mmCIF file of C-alpha atoms in Angstrom:
data_model
loop_
_atom_site.group_PDB
_atom_site.id
_atom_site.type_symbol
_atom_site.label_atom_id
_atom_site.label_comp_id
_atom_site.label_asym_id
_atom_site.label_seq_id
_atom_site.Cartn_x
_atom_site.Cartn_y
_atom_site.Cartn_z
ATOM 1 C CA MET A 1356 116.785 69.372 83.129
ATOM 2 C CA THR A 1357 113.347 69.749 84.714
ATOM 3 C CA ALA A 1358 113.130 69.168 88.465
ATOM 4 C CA PRO A 1359 110.477 66.581 89.359
ATOM 5 C CA GLU A 1360 107.563 67.891 91.389
ATOM 6 C CA GLY A 1361 108.586 68.209 95.039
ATOM 7 C CA ALA A 1362 112.124 66.966 94.422
ATOM 8 C CA ARG A 1363 113.992 70.099 95.421
ATOM 9 C CA THR A 1364 114.737 71.920 98.638
ATOM 10 C CA GLY A 1365 113.959 75.620 98.832
ATOM 11 C CA VAL A 1366 115.836 77.952 101.170
ATOM 12 C CA VAL A 1367 114.341 81.285 102.251
ATOM 13 C CA LEU A 1368 116.410 84.003 103.920
ATOM 14 C CA ALA A 1369 114.101 85.718 106.420
ATOM 15 C CA ALA A 1370 116.453 86.684 109.246
ATOM 16 C CA GLY A 1371 116.884 90.434 108.718
ATOM 17 C CA LEU A 1372 115.509 93.407 110.607
ATOM 18 C CA GLY A 1373 113.596 94.873 107.661
ATOM 19 C CA THR A 1374 114.030 98.404 108.971
ATOM 20 C CA ARG A 1375 113.768 100.105 105.554
ATOM 21 C CA LEU A 1376 110.195 98.928 105.013
ATOM 22 C CA ALA A 1377 108.008 100.834 107.444
ATOM 23 C CA ASN A 1378 104.516 99.380 107.218
ATOM 24 C CA GLY A 1379 102.039 99.634 110.061
ATOM 25 C CA SER A 1380 100.033 96.630 108.862
ATOM 26 C CA ALA A 1381 102.770 94.131 109.762
ATOM 27 C CA ARG A 1382 105.354 94.004 112.568
ATOM 28 C CA LEU A 1383 107.680 91.756 110.630
ATOM 29 C CA LYS A 1384 108.786 92.303 107.042
ATOM 30 C CA PRO A 1385 107.998 88.809 105.657
ATOM 31 C CA LEU A 1386 104.403 89.273 106.838
ATOM 32 C CA THR A 1387 103.927 92.521 104.914
ATOM 33 C CA PRO A 1388 100.903 92.217 102.609
ATOM 34 C CA VAL A 1389 101.561 92.760 98.905
ATOM 35 C CA ALA A 1390 98.316 93.062 96.933
ATOM 36 C CA GLY A 1391 96.516 91.257 99.732
ATOM 37 C CA LYS A 1392 98.950 88.396 100.378
ATOM 38 C CA PRO A 1393 101.868 88.338 102.840
ATOM 39 C CA LEU A 1394 105.301 88.316 101.236
ATOM 40 C CA ILE A 1395 106.173 84.958 102.807
ATOM 41 C CA GLU A 1396 103.007 83.365 101.439
ATOM 42 C CA ARG A 1397 103.984 84.528 97.959
ATOM 43 C CA THR A 1398 107.523 83.215 98.492
ATOM 44 C CA LEU A 1399 106.355 79.754 99.514
ATOM 45 C CA ARG A 1400 104.008 79.571 96.542
ATOM 46 C CA SER A 1401 106.864 80.551 94.235
ATOM 47 C CA LEU A 1402 109.059 77.763 95.600
ATOM 48 C CA ARG A 1403 106.270 75.255 95.035
ATOM 49 C CA THR A 1404 106.087 76.465 91.422
ATOM 50 C CA ALA A 1405 109.849 75.858 91.150
ATOM 51 C CA GLY A 1406 109.368 72.204 92.117
ATOM 52 C CA CYS A 1407 110.276 72.371 95.804
ATOM 53 C CA GLY A 1408 108.683 69.927 98.215
ATOM 54 C CA ARG A 1409 110.643 71.018 101.278
ATOM 55 C CA VAL A 1410 111.564 74.513 102.419
ATOM 56 C CA VAL A 1411 114.175 75.613 104.949
ATOM 57 C CA ILE A 1412 113.398 79.069 106.356
ATOM 58 C CA VAL A 1413 116.251 80.900 108.059
ATOM 59 C CA LEU A 1414 115.081 83.185 110.852
ATOM 60 C CA GLY A 1415 116.834 85.700 113.086
ATOM 61 C CA TYR A 1416 115.028 88.837 114.205
ATOM 62 C CA GLN A 1417 111.977 87.906 116.307
ATOM 63 C CA ALA A 1418 112.395 84.312 115.177
ATOM 64 C CA GLU A 1419 109.799 82.695 117.444
ATOM 65 C CA SER A 1420 107.046 85.152 116.543
ATOM 66 C CA LEU A 1421 107.797 84.892 112.838
ATOM 67 C CA GLU A 1422 107.848 81.088 112.873
ATOM 68 C CA GLU A 1423 104.470 80.994 114.579
ATOM 69 C CA GLU A 1424 102.966 83.378 112.041
ATOM 70 C CA ILE A 1425 104.413 81.494 109.066
ATOM 71 C CA ARG A 1426 103.062 78.173 110.330
ATOM 72 C CA GLN A 1427 99.600 79.737 110.503
ATOM 73 C CA ILE A 1428 99.902 81.113 106.962
ATOM 74 C CA HIS A 1429 101.324 77.954 105.380
ATOM 75 C CA ASP A 1430 98.811 75.779 103.517
ATOM 76 C CA GLY A 1431 100.688 72.548 104.220
ATOM 77 C CA SER A 1432 101.662 71.875 100.596
ATOM 78 C CA MET A 1433 105.386 71.645 101.476
ATOM 79 C CA ASP A 1434 107.371 70.482 104.477
ATOM 80 C CA LEU A 1435 108.790 73.432 106.423
ATOM 81 C CA GLN A 1436 111.930 73.429 108.532
ATOM 82 C CA PHE A 1437 113.051 76.472 110.508
ATOM 83 C CA VAL A 1438 116.637 77.254 111.457
ATOM 84 C CA TYR A 1439 118.037 80.162 113.450
ATOM 85 C CA ASN A 1440 120.897 82.427 112.404
ATOM 86 C CA PRO A 1441 122.456 83.870 115.583
ATOM 87 C CA HIS A 1442 124.455 86.323 113.460
ATOM 88 C CA PHE A 1443 121.406 87.838 111.754
ATOM 89 C CA GLU A 1444 122.678 91.383 112.267
ATOM 90 C CA LYS A 1445 125.689 90.573 110.084
ATOM 91 C CA SER A 1446 125.653 89.927 106.325
ATOM 92 C CA ASN A 1447 123.087 87.667 104.675
ATOM 93 C CA GLY A 1448 125.558 85.000 103.587
ATOM 94 C CA LEU A 1449 125.697 83.783 107.172
ATOM 95 C CA SER A 1450 122.036 82.829 106.945
ATOM 96 C CA VAL A 1451 122.938 80.398 104.154
ATOM 97 C CA VAL A 1452 125.728 78.972 106.307
ATOM 98 C CA ALA A 1453 123.285 78.589 109.210
ATOM 99 C CA ALA A 1454 121.108 76.382 106.988
ATOM 100 C CA LYS A 1455 123.978 74.021 106.054
ATOM 101 C CA GLU A 1456 122.874 71.045 108.143
ATOM 102 C CA ALA A 1457 119.224 71.433 107.189
ATOM 103 C CA ILE A 1458 120.069 71.642 103.477
ATOM 104 C CA GLY A 1459 122.218 68.528 103.508
ATOM 105 C CA SER A 1460 124.096 67.455 100.385
ATOM 106 C CA SER A 1461 121.455 68.226 97.747
ATOM 107 C CA ASP A 1462 121.127 71.159 95.371
ATOM 108 C CA PHE A 1463 118.746 73.885 96.531
ATOM 109 C CA VAL A 1464 116.798 76.916 95.334
ATOM 110 C CA LEU A 1465 117.729 80.026 97.297
ATOM 111 C CA VAL A 1466 115.384 83.026 97.524
ATOM 112 C CA MET A 1467 114.827 86.069 99.705
ATOM 113 C CA ALA A 1468 111.721 86.484 101.862
ATOM 114 C CA ASP A 1469 111.196 90.036 100.599
ATOM 115 C CA HIS A 1470 110.988 89.422 96.835
ATOM 116 C CA VAL A 1471 107.883 89.049 94.688
ATOM 117 C CA LEU A 1472 108.595 86.504 91.954
ATOM 118 C CA GLY A 1473 106.496 85.831 88.882
ATOM 119 C CA ASP A 1474 105.476 82.292 87.944
ATOM 120 C CA GLU A 1475 107.343 82.541 84.635
ATOM 121 C CA LEU A 1476 110.572 83.228 86.512
ATOM 122 C CA MET A 1477 110.046 80.216 88.776
ATOM 123 C CA ASP A 1478 109.336 78.046 85.739
ATOM 124 C CA ILE A 1479 112.853 78.954 84.574
ATOM 125 C CA VAL A 1480 114.188 77.983 88.009
ATOM 126 C CA ARG A 1481 112.511 74.588 87.734
ATOM 127 C CA GLU A 1482 114.441 73.905 84.516
ATOM 128 C CA THR A 1483 117.801 75.205 85.793
ATOM 129 C CA ASP A 1484 120.663 73.255 87.367
ATOM 130 C CA PRO A 1485 123.824 74.632 88.984
ATOM 131 C CA PRO A 1486 127.278 73.849 87.631
ATOM 132 C CA GLU A 1487 129.280 71.258 89.545
ATOM 133 C CA ARG A 1488 130.229 72.657 92.960
ATOM 134 C CA GLY A 1489 128.842 76.021 91.882
ATOM 135 C CA ALA A 1490 125.641 78.012 91.507
ATOM 136 C CA THR A 1491 123.458 79.696 88.922
ATOM 137 C CA LEU A 1492 122.001 83.170 89.417
ATOM 138 C CA LEU A 1493 118.878 84.340 87.615
ATOM 139 C CA VAL A 1494 119.596 87.803 86.212
ATOM 140 C CA ASP A 1495 117.555 90.524 84.542
ATOM 141 C CA TYR A 1496 118.939 92.254 81.452
ATOM 142 C CA LYS A 1497 115.930 94.636 81.222
ATOM 143 C CA LEU A 1498 117.826 97.461 82.879
ATOM 144 C CA ASP A 1499 115.304 100.094 81.831
ATOM 145 C CA THR A 1500 112.599 98.314 83.860
ATOM 146 C CA VAL A 1501 114.540 98.090 87.141
ATOM 147 C CA PHE A 1502 112.581 100.171 89.635
ATOM 148 C CA ASP A 1503 115.480 101.359 91.826
ATOM 149 C CA MET A 1504 118.820 100.897 90.094
ATOM 150 C CA ASP A 1505 120.754 102.514 92.936
ATOM 151 C CA ASP A 1506 119.521 99.773 95.270
ATOM 152 C CA ALA A 1507 119.964 96.903 92.792
ATOM 153 C CA THR A 1508 122.856 94.474 92.984
ATOM 154 C CA LYS A 1509 124.640 94.818 89.660
ATOM 155 C CA VAL A 1510 126.090 91.920 87.683
ATOM 156 C CA LEU A 1511 128.580 91.750 84.843
ATOM 157 C CA SER A 1512 128.119 88.625 82.757
ATOM 158 C CA SER A 1513 129.963 87.225 79.767
ATOM 159 C CA GLY A 1514 127.836 84.702 77.926
ATOM 160 C CA ASP A 1515 126.489 82.418 80.633
ATOM 161 C CA ARG A 1516 129.336 83.215 83.037
ATOM 162 C CA LEU A 1517 129.072 85.627 85.948
ATOM 163 C CA VAL A 1518 132.176 87.819 85.980
ATOM 164 C CA ALA A 1519 131.468 90.277 88.799
ATOM 165 C CA ILE A 1520 128.701 91.159 91.262
ATOM 166 C CA GLY A 1521 128.120 94.039 93.666
ATOM 167 C CA LYS A 1522 125.915 97.024 94.412
ATOM 168 C CA HIS A 1523 128.588 99.487 93.337
ATOM 169 C CA LEU A 1524 129.859 97.927 90.105
ATOM 170 C CA GLN A 1525 130.627 100.587 87.498
ATOM 171 C CA GLU A 1526 130.505 98.131 84.580
ATOM 172 C CA PHE A 1527 127.480 95.827 84.456
ATOM 173 C CA ASN A 1528 124.938 94.497 81.970
ATOM 174 C CA CYS A 1529 122.282 92.912 84.189
ATOM 175 C CA VAL A 1530 121.044 92.832 87.780
ATOM 176 C CA ASP A 1531 120.660 90.168 90.445
ATOM 177 C CA THR A 1532 117.042 89.013 90.967
ATOM 178 C CA GLY A 1533 117.790 87.370 94.315
ATOM 179 C CA VAL A 1534 117.031 83.876 92.981
ATOM 180 C CA PHE A 1535 119.719 81.201 92.849
ATOM 181 C CA VAL A 1536 119.955 77.502 92.041
ATOM 182 C CA CYS A 1537 122.855 76.239 94.132
ATOM 183 C CA SER A 1538 125.023 73.312 94.988
ATOM 184 C CA THR A 1539 126.575 73.102 98.436
ATOM 185 C CA GLY A 1540 129.659 74.628 96.845
ATOM 186 C CA LEU A 1541 128.087 78.017 97.637
ATOM 187 C CA ILE A 1542 128.089 77.171 101.342
ATOM 188 C CA ASP A 1543 131.745 76.152 101.123
ATOM 189 C CA ALA A 1544 132.578 79.467 99.464
ATOM 190 C CA LEU A 1545 130.714 81.449 102.114
ATOM 191 C CA GLU A 1546 132.426 79.546 104.907
ATOM 192 C CA ALA A 1547 135.796 80.308 103.335
ATOM 193 C CA VAL A 1548 134.991 84.029 103.184
ATOM 194 C CA TYR A 1549 133.721 83.963 106.783
ATOM 195 C CA GLY A 1550 136.942 82.326 107.927
ATOM 196 C CA GLU A 1551 138.917 85.202 106.434
ATOM 197 C CA GLU A 1552 136.640 88.167 107.188
ATOM 198 C CA TYR A 1553 134.448 87.032 110.120
ATOM 199 C CA ASP A 1554 131.512 88.023 107.933
ATOM 200 C CA ALA A 1555 130.233 87.015 104.503
ATOM 201 C CA SER A 1556 127.612 88.504 102.230
ATOM 202 C CA LEU A 1557 125.909 86.369 99.628
ATOM 203 C CA SER A 1558 127.633 88.468 96.963
ATOM 204 C CA ASP A 1559 130.999 87.641 98.560
ATOM 205 C CA GLY A 1560 130.324 83.933 98.161
ATOM 206 C CA ILE A 1561 129.074 84.373 94.608
ATOM 207 C CA GLN A 1562 132.151 86.378 93.657
ATOM 208 C CA ARG A 1563 134.403 83.670 95.086
ATOM 209 C CA LEU A 1564 132.615 81.035 93.001
ATOM 210 C CA SER A 1565 132.965 83.296 89.963
ATOM 211 C CA ASP A 1566 136.697 83.691 90.539
ATOM 212 C CA GLU A 1567 136.929 79.879 90.609
ATOM 213 C CA GLY A 1568 134.927 79.522 87.371
ATOM 214 C CA ARG A 1569 131.885 77.956 89.052
ATOM 215 C CA MET A 1570 129.245 80.692 88.721
ATOM 216 C CA LEU A 1571 126.683 80.874 85.899
ATOM 217 C CA CYS A 1572 123.885 83.273 84.908
ATOM 218 C CA VAL A 1573 120.487 82.580 83.389
ATOM 219 C CA SER A 1574 118.300 85.361 81.988
ATOM 220 C CA VAL A 1575 114.777 85.773 83.338
ATOM 221 C CA GLY A 1576 113.692 87.198 79.979
ATOM 222 C CA ALA A 1577 110.405 89.041 80.288
ATOM 223 C CA SER A 1578 109.593 87.565 83.721
ATOM 224 C CA PHE A 1579 108.522 89.883 86.545
ATOM 225 C CA TRP A 1580 110.257 90.191 89.896
ATOM 226 C CA GLN A 1581 110.519 92.935 92.474
ATOM 227 C CA ASP A 1582 112.535 93.379 95.642
ATOM 228 C CA VAL A 1583 110.239 94.836 98.322
ATOM 229 C CA ASP A 1584 112.690 96.740 100.490
ATOM 230 C CA THR A 1585 111.062 100.168 100.786
ATOM 231 C CA PRO A 1586 107.513 101.568 100.753
ATOM 232 C CA GLU A 1587 108.117 102.782 97.193
ATOM 233 C CA MET A 1588 109.124 99.288 96.045
ATOM 234 C CA LEU A 1589 106.046 97.860 97.755
ATOM 235 C CA ALA A 1590 103.774 100.306 95.924
ATOM 236 C CA HIS A 1591 105.440 99.479 92.594
ATOM 237 C CA ALA A 1592 105.056 95.730 93.130
ATOM 238 C CA GLU A 1593 101.376 96.154 93.929
ATOM 239 C CA ASP A 1594 100.836 98.306 90.841
ATOM 240 C CA VAL A 1595 102.412 95.653 88.604
ATOM 241 C CA LEU A 1596 100.485 92.786 90.202
ATOM 242 C CA ARG A 1597 97.179 94.618 89.875
ATOM 243 C CA SER A 1598 97.984 95.448 86.267
ATOM 244 C CA GLN A 1599 98.663 91.775 85.559
ATOM 245 C CA GLU A 1600 95.396 90.736 87.198
ATOM 246 C CA THR A 1601 93.376 93.176 85.105
ATOM 247 C CA GLY A 1602 95.293 92.410 81.917
ATOM 248 C CA ASP A 1603 96.596 95.959 81.528
ATOM 249 C CA SER A 1604 99.962 96.470 79.858
#
């Protein structure tokens, strides 16, 4: 199914400290320039490509400053709503929970503020739906192209089903790209984990959905994506983007 233009809600997780990316040109990680454009500008453009007309941005660290900067960057092509995660120093799943009211009852596209996402990948997102009360994760099977495998979140899939997810999986056949198409069932799963553990990572919620048979995978094929979590990842992303612009292989 193809999402009509502007029909979807996008959710951006931008609450973290970003301490691993030391870059003097930006105080806040989502504002870090990648090949001349701030990460958050690239993220918003990617969500527009995926068919989103409204975006919920979850803030935490230096929330007021970051909101002001994002409003100045935004070109007005989508409606923005900002929410605050008071537990931003805990795991990232709590940022999704913080956005519950703003998301409402509709399906949503979930992305991270520190990922560069190719248009081809977001075209796949536009055509992807989550299972009932579940979610779909876009995964990359091109393991030999993953820039930092130690840092990657590993995934074990079987057909279109996600079996297991985690940074320290010993058996895996693809990696998590940080892009999800979700129903509100993901929020329910995260709330259940939080009730038990007083914390909840996104992977915890995904694993719970998997255990309940409500978690799917979709391959990104040849599409480009890159987590920008360290200076080395930033340099790699810029190299790839420049190569694409010049038509180099």
